[in-house]
Coordinates of C-alpha atoms in Angstrom, one line a residue:
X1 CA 0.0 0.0 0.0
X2 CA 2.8 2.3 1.3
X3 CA 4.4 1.6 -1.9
X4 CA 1.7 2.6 -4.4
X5 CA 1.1 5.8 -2.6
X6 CA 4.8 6.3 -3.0
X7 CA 5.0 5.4 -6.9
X8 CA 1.9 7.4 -7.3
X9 CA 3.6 10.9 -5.7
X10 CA 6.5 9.9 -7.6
X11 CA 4.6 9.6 -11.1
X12 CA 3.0 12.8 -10.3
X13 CA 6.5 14.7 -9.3
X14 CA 7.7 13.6 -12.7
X15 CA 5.0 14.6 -15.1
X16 CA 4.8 18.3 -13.4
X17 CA 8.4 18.1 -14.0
X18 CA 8.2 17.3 -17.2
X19 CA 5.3 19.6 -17.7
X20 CA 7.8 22.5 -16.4
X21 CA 10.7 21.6 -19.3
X22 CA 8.0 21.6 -21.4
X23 CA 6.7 24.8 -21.0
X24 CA 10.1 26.1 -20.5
X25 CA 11.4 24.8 -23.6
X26 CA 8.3 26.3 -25.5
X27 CA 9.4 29.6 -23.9
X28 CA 12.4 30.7 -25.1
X29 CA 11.7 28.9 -28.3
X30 CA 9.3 31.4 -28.9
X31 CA 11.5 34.2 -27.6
X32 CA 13.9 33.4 -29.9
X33 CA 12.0 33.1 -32.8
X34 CA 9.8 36.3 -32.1
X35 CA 11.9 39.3 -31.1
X36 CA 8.7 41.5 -30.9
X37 CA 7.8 39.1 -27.2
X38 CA 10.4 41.7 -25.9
X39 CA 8.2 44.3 -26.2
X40 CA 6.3 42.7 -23.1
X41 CA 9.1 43.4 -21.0
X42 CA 10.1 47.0 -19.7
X43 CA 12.7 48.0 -21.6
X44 CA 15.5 47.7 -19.2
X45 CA 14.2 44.1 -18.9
X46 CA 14.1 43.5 -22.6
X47 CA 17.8 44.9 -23.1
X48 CA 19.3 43.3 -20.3
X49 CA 20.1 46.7 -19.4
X50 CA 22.3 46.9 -15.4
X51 CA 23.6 49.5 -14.9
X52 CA 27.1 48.7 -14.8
X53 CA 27.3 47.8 -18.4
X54 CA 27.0 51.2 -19.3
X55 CA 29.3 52.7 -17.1
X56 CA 32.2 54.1 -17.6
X57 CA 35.0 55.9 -15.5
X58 CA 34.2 59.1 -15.2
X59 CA 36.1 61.5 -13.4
X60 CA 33.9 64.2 -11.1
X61 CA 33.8 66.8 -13.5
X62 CA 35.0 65.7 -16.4
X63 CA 34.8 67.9 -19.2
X64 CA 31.3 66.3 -20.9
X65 CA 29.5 67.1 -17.3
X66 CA 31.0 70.7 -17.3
X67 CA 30.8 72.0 -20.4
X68 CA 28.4 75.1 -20.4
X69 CA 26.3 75.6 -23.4
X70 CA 27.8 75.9 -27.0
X71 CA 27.4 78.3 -29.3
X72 CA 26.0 76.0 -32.6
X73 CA 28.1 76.7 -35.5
X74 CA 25.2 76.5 -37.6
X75 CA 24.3 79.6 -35.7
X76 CA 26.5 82.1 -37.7
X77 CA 23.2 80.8 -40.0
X78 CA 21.3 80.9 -36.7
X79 CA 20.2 77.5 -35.5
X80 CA 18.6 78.4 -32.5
X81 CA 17.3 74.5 -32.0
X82 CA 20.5 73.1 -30.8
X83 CA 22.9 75.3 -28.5
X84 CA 26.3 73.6 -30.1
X85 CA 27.9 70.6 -30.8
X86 CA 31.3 69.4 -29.5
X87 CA 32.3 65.8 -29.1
X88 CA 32.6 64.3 -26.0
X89 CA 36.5 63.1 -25.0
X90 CA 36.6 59.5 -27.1
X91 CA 38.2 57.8 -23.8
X92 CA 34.7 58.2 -22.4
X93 CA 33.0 55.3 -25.3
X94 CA 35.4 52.6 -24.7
X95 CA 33.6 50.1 -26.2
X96 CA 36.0 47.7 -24.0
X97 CA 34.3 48.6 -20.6
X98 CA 30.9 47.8 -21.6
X99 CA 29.3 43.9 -21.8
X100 CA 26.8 43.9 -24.7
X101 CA 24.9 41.2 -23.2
X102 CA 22.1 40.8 -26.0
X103 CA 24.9 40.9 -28.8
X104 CA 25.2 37.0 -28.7
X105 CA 21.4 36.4 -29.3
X106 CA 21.7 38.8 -32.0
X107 CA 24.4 36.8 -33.4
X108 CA 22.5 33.5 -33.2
X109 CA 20.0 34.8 -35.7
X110 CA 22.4 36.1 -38.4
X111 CA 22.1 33.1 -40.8
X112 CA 18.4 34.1 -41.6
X113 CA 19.3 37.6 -42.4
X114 CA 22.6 37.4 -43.3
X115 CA 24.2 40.3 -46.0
X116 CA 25.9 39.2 -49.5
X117 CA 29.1 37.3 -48.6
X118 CA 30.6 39.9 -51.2
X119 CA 29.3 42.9 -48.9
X120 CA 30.5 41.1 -45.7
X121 CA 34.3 40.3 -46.9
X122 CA 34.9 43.8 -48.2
X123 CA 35.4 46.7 -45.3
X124 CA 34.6 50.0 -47.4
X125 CA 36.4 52.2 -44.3
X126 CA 39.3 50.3 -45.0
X127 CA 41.6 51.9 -48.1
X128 CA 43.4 54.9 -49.8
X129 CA 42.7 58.4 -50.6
X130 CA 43.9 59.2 -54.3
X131 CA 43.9 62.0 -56.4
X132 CA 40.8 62.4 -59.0
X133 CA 40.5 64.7 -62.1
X134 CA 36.6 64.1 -62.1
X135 CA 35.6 66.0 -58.4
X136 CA 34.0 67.3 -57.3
X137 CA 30.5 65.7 -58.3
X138 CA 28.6 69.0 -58.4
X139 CA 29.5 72.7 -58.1
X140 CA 29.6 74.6 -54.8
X141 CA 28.9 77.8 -56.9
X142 CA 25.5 76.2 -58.3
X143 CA 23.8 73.7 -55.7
X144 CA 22.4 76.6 -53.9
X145 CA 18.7 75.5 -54.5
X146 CA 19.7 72.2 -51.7
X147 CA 23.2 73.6 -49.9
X148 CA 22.8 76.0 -46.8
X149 CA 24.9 78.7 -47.6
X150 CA 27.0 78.3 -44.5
X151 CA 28.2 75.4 -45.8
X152 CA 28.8 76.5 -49.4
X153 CA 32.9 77.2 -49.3
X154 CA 32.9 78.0 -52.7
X155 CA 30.7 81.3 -51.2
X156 CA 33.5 82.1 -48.6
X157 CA 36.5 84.0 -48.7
X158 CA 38.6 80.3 -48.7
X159 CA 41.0 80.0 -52.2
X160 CA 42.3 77.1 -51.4
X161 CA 39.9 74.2 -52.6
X162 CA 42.6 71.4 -53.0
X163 CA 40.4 69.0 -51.2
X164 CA 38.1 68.7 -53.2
X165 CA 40.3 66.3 -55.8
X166 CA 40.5 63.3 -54.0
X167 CA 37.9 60.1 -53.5
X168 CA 37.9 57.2 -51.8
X169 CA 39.3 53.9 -52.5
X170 CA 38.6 51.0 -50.5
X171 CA 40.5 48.1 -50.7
X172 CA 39.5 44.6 -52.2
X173 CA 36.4 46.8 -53.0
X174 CA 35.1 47.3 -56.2
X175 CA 33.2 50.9 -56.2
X176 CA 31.5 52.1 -58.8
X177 CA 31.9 55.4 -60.0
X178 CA 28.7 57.8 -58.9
X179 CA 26.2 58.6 -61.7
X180 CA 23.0 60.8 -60.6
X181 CA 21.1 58.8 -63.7
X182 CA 21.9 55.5 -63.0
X183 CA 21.5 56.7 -58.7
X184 CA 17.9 57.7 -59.5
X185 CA 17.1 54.8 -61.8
X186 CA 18.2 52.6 -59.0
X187 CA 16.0 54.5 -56.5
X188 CA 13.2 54.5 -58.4
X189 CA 10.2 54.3 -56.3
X190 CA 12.2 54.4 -53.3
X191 CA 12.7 56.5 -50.1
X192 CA 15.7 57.7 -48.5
X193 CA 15.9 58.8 -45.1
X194 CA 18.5 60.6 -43.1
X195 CA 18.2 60.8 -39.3
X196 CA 19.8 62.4 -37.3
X197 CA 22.3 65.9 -35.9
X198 CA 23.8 68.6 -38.3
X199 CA 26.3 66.2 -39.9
X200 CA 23.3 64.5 -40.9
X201 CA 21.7 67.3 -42.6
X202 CA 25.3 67.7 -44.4
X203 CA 24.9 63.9 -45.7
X204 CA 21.8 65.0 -46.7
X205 CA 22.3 68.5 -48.4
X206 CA 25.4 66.4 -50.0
X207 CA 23.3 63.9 -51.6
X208 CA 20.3 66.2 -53.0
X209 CA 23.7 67.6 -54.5
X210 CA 25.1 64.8 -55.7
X211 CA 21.4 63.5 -57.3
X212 CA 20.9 66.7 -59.3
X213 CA 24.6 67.8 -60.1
X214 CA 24.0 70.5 -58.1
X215 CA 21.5 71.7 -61.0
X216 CA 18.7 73.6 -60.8
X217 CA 15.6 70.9 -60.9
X218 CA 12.1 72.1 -61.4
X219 CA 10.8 69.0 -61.4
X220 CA 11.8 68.5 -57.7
X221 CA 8.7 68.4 -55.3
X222 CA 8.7 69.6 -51.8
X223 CA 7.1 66.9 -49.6
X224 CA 7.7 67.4 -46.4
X225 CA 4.0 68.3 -45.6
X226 CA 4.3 64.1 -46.0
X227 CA 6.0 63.4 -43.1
X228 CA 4.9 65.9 -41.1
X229 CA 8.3 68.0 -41.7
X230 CA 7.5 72.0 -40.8
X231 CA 9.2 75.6 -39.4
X232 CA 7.8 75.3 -35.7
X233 CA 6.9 78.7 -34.1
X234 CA 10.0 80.7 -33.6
X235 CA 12.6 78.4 -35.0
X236 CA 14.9 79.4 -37.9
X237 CA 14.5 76.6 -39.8
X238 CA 11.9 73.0 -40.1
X239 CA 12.8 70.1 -38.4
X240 CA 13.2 68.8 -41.3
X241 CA 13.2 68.7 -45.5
X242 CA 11.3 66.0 -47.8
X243 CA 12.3 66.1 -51.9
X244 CA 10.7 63.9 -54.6
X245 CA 12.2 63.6 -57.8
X246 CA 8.7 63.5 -60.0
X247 CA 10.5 61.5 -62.8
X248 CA 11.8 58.6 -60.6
X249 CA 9.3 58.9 -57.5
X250 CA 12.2 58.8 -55.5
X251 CA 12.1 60.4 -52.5
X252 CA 15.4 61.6 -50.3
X253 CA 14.0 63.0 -46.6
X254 CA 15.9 63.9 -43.6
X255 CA 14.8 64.9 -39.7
X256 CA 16.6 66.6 -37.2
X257 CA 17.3 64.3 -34.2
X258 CA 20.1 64.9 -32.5
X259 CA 20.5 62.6 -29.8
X260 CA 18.0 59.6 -31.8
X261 CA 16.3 59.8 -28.1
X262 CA 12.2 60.7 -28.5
X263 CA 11.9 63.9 -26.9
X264 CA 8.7 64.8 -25.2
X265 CA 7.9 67.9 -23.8
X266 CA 6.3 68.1 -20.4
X267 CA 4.4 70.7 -20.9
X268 CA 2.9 72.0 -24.3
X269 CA 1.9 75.1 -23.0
X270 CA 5.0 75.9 -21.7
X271 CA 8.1 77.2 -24.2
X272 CA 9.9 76.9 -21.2
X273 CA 9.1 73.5 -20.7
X274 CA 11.6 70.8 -19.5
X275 CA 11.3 68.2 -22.2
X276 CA 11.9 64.1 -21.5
X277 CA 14.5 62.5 -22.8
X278 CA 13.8 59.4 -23.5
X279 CA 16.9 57.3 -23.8
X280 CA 15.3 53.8 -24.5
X281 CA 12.6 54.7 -27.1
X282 CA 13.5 56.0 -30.5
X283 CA 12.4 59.2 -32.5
X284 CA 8.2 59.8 -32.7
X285 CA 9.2 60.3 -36.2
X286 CA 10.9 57.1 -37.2
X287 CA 7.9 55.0 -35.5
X288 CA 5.3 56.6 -37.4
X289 CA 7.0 56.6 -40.7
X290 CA 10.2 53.7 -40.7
X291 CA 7.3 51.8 -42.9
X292 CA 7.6 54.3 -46.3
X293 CA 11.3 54.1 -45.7
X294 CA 13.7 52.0 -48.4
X295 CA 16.9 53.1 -46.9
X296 CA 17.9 54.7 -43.8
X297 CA 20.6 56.3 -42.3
X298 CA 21.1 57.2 -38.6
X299 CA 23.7 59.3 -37.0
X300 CA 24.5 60.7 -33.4
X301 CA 27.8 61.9 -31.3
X302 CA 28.5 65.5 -31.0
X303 CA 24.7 66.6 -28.8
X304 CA 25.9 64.7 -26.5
X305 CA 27.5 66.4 -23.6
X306 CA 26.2 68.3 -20.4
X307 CA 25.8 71.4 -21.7
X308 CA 23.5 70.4 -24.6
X309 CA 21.3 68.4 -22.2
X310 CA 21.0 71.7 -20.4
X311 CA 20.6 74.4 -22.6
X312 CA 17.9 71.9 -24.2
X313 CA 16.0 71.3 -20.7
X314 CA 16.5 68.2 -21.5
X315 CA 15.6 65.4 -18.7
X316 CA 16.4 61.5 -18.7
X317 CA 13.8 59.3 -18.7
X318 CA 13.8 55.5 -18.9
X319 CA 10.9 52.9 -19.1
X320 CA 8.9 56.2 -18.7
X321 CA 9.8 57.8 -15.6
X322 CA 12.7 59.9 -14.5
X323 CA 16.3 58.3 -14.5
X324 CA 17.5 58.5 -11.4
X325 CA 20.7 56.4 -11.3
X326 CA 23.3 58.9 -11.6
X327 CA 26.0 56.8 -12.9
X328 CA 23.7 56.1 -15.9
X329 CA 22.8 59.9 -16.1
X330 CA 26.9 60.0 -17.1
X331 CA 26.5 61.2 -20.9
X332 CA 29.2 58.7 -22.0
X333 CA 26.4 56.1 -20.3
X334 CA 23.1 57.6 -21.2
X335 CA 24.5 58.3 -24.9
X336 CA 25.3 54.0 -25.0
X337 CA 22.2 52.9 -23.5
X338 CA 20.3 54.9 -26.2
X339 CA 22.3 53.9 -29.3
X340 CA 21.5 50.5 -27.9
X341 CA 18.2 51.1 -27.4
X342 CA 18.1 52.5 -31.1
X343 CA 19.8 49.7 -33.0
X344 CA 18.0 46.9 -31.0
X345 CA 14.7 48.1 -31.6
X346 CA 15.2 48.8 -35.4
X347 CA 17.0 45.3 -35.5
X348 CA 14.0 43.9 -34.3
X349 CA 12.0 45.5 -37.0
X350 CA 13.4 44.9 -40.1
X351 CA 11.8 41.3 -40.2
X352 CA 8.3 43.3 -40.8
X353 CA 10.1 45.6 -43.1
X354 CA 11.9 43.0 -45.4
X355 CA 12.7 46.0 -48.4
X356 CA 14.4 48.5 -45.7
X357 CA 18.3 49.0 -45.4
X358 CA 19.4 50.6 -42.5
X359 CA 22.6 52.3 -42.0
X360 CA 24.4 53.2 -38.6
X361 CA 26.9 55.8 -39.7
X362 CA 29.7 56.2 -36.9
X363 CA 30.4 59.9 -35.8
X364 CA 32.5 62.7 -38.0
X365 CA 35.5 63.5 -36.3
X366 CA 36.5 67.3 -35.4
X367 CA 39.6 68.6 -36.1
X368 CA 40.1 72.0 -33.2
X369 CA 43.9 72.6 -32.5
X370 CA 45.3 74.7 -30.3
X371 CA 42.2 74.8 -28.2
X372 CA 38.5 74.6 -28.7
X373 CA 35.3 76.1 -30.2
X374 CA 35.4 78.2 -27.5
X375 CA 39.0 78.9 -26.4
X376 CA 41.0 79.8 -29.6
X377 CA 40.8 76.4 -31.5
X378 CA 41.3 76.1 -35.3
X379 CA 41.8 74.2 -38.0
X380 CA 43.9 76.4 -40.7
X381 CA 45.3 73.5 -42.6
X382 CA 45.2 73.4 -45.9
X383 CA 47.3 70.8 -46.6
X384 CA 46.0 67.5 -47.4
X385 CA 47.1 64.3 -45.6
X386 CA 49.7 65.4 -43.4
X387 CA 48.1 62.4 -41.4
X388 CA 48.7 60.2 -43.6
X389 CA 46.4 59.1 -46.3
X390 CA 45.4 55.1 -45.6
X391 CA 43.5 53.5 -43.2
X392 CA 44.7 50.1 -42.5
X393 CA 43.0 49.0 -39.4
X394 CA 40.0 46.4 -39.3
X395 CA 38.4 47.6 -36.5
X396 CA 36.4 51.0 -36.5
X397 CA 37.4 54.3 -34.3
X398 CA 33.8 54.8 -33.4
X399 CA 33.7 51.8 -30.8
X400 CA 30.1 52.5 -29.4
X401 CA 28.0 52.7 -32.8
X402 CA 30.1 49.6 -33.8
X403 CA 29.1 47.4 -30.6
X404 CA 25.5 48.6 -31.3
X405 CA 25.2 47.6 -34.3
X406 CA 27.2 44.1 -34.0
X407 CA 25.5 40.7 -34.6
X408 CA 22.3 43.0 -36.1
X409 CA 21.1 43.3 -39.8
X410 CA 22.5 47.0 -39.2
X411 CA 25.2 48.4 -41.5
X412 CA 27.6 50.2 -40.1
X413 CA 28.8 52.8 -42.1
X414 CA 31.7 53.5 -41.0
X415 CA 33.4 56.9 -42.0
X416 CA 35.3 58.0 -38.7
X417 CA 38.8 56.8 -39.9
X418 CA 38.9 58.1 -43.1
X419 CA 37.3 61.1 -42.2
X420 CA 40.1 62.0 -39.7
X421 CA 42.6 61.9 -42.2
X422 CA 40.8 65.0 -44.0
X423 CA 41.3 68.2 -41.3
X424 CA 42.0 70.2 -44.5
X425 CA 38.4 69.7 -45.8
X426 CA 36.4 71.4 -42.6
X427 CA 34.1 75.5 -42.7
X428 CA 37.5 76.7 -40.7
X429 CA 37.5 79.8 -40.5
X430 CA 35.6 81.1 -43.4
X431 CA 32.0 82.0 -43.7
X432 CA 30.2 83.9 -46.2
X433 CA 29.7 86.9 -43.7
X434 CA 33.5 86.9 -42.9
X435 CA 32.5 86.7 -39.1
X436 CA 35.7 87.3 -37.2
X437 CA 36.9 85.0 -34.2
X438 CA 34.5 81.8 -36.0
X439 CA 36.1 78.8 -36.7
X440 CA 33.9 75.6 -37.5
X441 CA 35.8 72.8 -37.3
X442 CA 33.3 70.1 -37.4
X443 CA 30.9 70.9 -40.3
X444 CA 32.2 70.1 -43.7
X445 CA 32.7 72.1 -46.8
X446 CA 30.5 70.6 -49.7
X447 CA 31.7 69.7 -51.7
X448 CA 33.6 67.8 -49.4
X449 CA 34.0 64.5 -47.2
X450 CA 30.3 63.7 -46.6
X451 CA 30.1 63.1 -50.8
X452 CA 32.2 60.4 -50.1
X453 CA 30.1 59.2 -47.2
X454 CA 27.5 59.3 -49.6
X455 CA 29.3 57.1 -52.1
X456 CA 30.2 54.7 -49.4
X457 CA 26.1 54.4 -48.5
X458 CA 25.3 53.8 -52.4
X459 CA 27.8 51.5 -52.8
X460 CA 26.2 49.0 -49.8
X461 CA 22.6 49.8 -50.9

């Protein structure tokens, strides 16, 4: 008797244990399978988001929490929507002191959405600048119906435009030369969309440029009623510009997002509103419209630093509330957690968008010597490649947008190497208003370096 009671308890120990594998087993096989199950979690949770993996040494008052607020060099234009850009110190993203714990179930998932073996073996940052008789691609003097003015050297009192006769070439890369024609033909039907600071609005300007020849083209369409793109009340400019070429229907779009964290004022009513900073939910914008997109292109760095987040009323939020960690609130932290953020929920997309390429492109490098924006700092070099011209390395200088994107269907496109070997190619000190005391050296000239971004994106589309 005693032992049929005992066999009985024992048969029904092992079927609830087998009941628990079973249920287990069906758990994280459908995890695995369906990314968009995260989205149950908080997003923390979902991440695997402690703390300590995006923390990084920071010394008590460190130049990224101290800086006051920048003047924006698009200001000598007057961009009153940002209050400067300056890159935080590079030893503060050391990819090496963060643990990307979700980058190995990323990995595990690569076969199904795996890039061209021909794409994957060939590194476009990796190669040679040489000279080129045909460059620029358009004319500085002509592409003023897309080119701010600011950024137009041809406008300025600079002479020197030796930088403009050079291109890229990668190595064991086969790059096509561009051709606006055959661009459009390819794009036909297609939107392209460029998200992100300033630097992004130059990739942007550069390729309107590049797609026209810097032409005049009436048959052009503004359609940035489409996406909701418009001039806010008191701002200097939209945030953001929407062009569709008529013959092709191709559409090339970008929006201002400096940070790529959704900002959401408190307070509507309120100019003087502090606004939420939402570092683990992307841009309002790219939710509501990633669906018309073909391509995409992200970009963020040089917002981030304390006196942005400041000047901006800017306040950190995660999973909805206020951030109160303070080792997270670090810039170097918040900035990792939200290009995370970013790249894992667009990676976690793309399955429901199956046409879309999306681009990561890893931050511009600036080029101040002798002191900063703000403290004598210039770039006067004309002079090109006293650097050095190659890039040989494997491994990008942009560590954190490089362990974001890893083991995703992201492409990185990486243009911080070969960037840095162009100080010669930056605004400087010239300006179309010959403001004295200015020097810009972050934004570009264009023609300049971000066409050759541009050629880099095409040639991975």
């Amino acid at each position: 008797m005693k032992g049929a009671i005992f066999y009985r308890l024992r048969g029904r120990h092992f079927s609830a244990t087998l009941l628990f594998l079973t249920f287990t087993t069906f758990f994280f096989w459908t995890w695995e399978k369906n990314p968009f199950a995260t989205t149950l979690w908080s997003a923390q949770e979902q991440f695997n988001f402690h703390t300590s993996e995006f923390v990084v040494d920071t010394l008590k008052g460190s130049s990224s929490d101290s800086l006051t607020p920048n003047k924006h060099f698009e200001e000598t234009d007057s961009d009153s929507t940002s209050s400067g850009e300056s890159q935080i110190p590079e030893k503060e993203f050391d990819a090496s002191n963060f643990t990307n714990s979700f980058a190995p179930q990323l990995e595990d998932r690569d076969a199904d959405r795996t890039l061209s073996s021909k794409i994957k073996d060939c590194n476009y940052s990796k190669g040679r600048w040489v000279a080129e008789s045909r460059r620029p691609l358009y004319s500085g003097f002509e592409c003023k119906q897309w080119l701010s003015e600011m950024w137009a050297c041809r406008l300025t009192q600079r002479t020197d435009f030796s930088f403009e006769g050079y291109r890229w070439q990668p190595d064991n890369c086969k790059m096509l030369e561009f051709e606006k024609s055959a661009f459009l033909r390819r794009m036909q039907d297609k939107t392209i969309a460029f998200i992100g600071d300033s630097l992004g609005r130059q990739q942007f300007q550069s390729l309107m440029c590049m797609a026209t020849g810097g032409e005049w083209r009436a048959d052009v369409e503004d359609v940035g009623k489409d996406y909701g793109l418009f001039k806010p009340r008191g701002a200097i400019r939209p945030n953001g510009w929407a062009y569709r070429f008529s013959n092709t229907n191709t559409t090339i779009l970008y929006y201002w997002s400096s940070t790529l964290a959704d900002l959401e004022p408190l307070n509507i009513t309120d100019k003087a509103t502090d606004v939420a900073m939402h570092l683990d939910r992307v841009p309002a914008f790219m939710r509501q419209f990633l669906h018309q997109f073909d391509v995409l292109v992200l970009n963020t760095g040089h917002h981030w630093n304390r006196g942005k987040i400041t000047a901006n009323h800017w306040v950190m939020y995660v999973n909805g509330k206020p951030l109160k960690d303070r080792r997270l609130m670090a810039v170097g932290n918040a900035k990792n957690l939200t290009v995370h953020s970013v790249a894992r929920w667009l990676d976690s997309q793309l399955p429901s968008h199956p046409r879309l390429r999306a681009f990561f492109r890893t931050i511009s490098p600036r080029h101040f010597r002798n002191g900063d924006w703000n403290t004598g700092g210039n770039c006067d070099n004309t002079t090109p490649f006293t650097g050095g011209s190659e890039v040989s390395q494997d491994e990008s200088s942009d560590p954190v947008i490089a362990a974001a994107v890893k083991g995703t269907n992201i492409t990185l496109l990486d243009i911080t190497a070969l960037s840095d070997l162009r100080d010669e190619g930056h605004i400087s000190r010239y300006s179309v208003k010959a403001t004295a005391g200015v020097n810009d050296c972050l934004h570009w000239c264009l023609p300049g370096i971000p066409d050759t971004w541009n050629e880099l994106l095409v040639a991975q589309i």
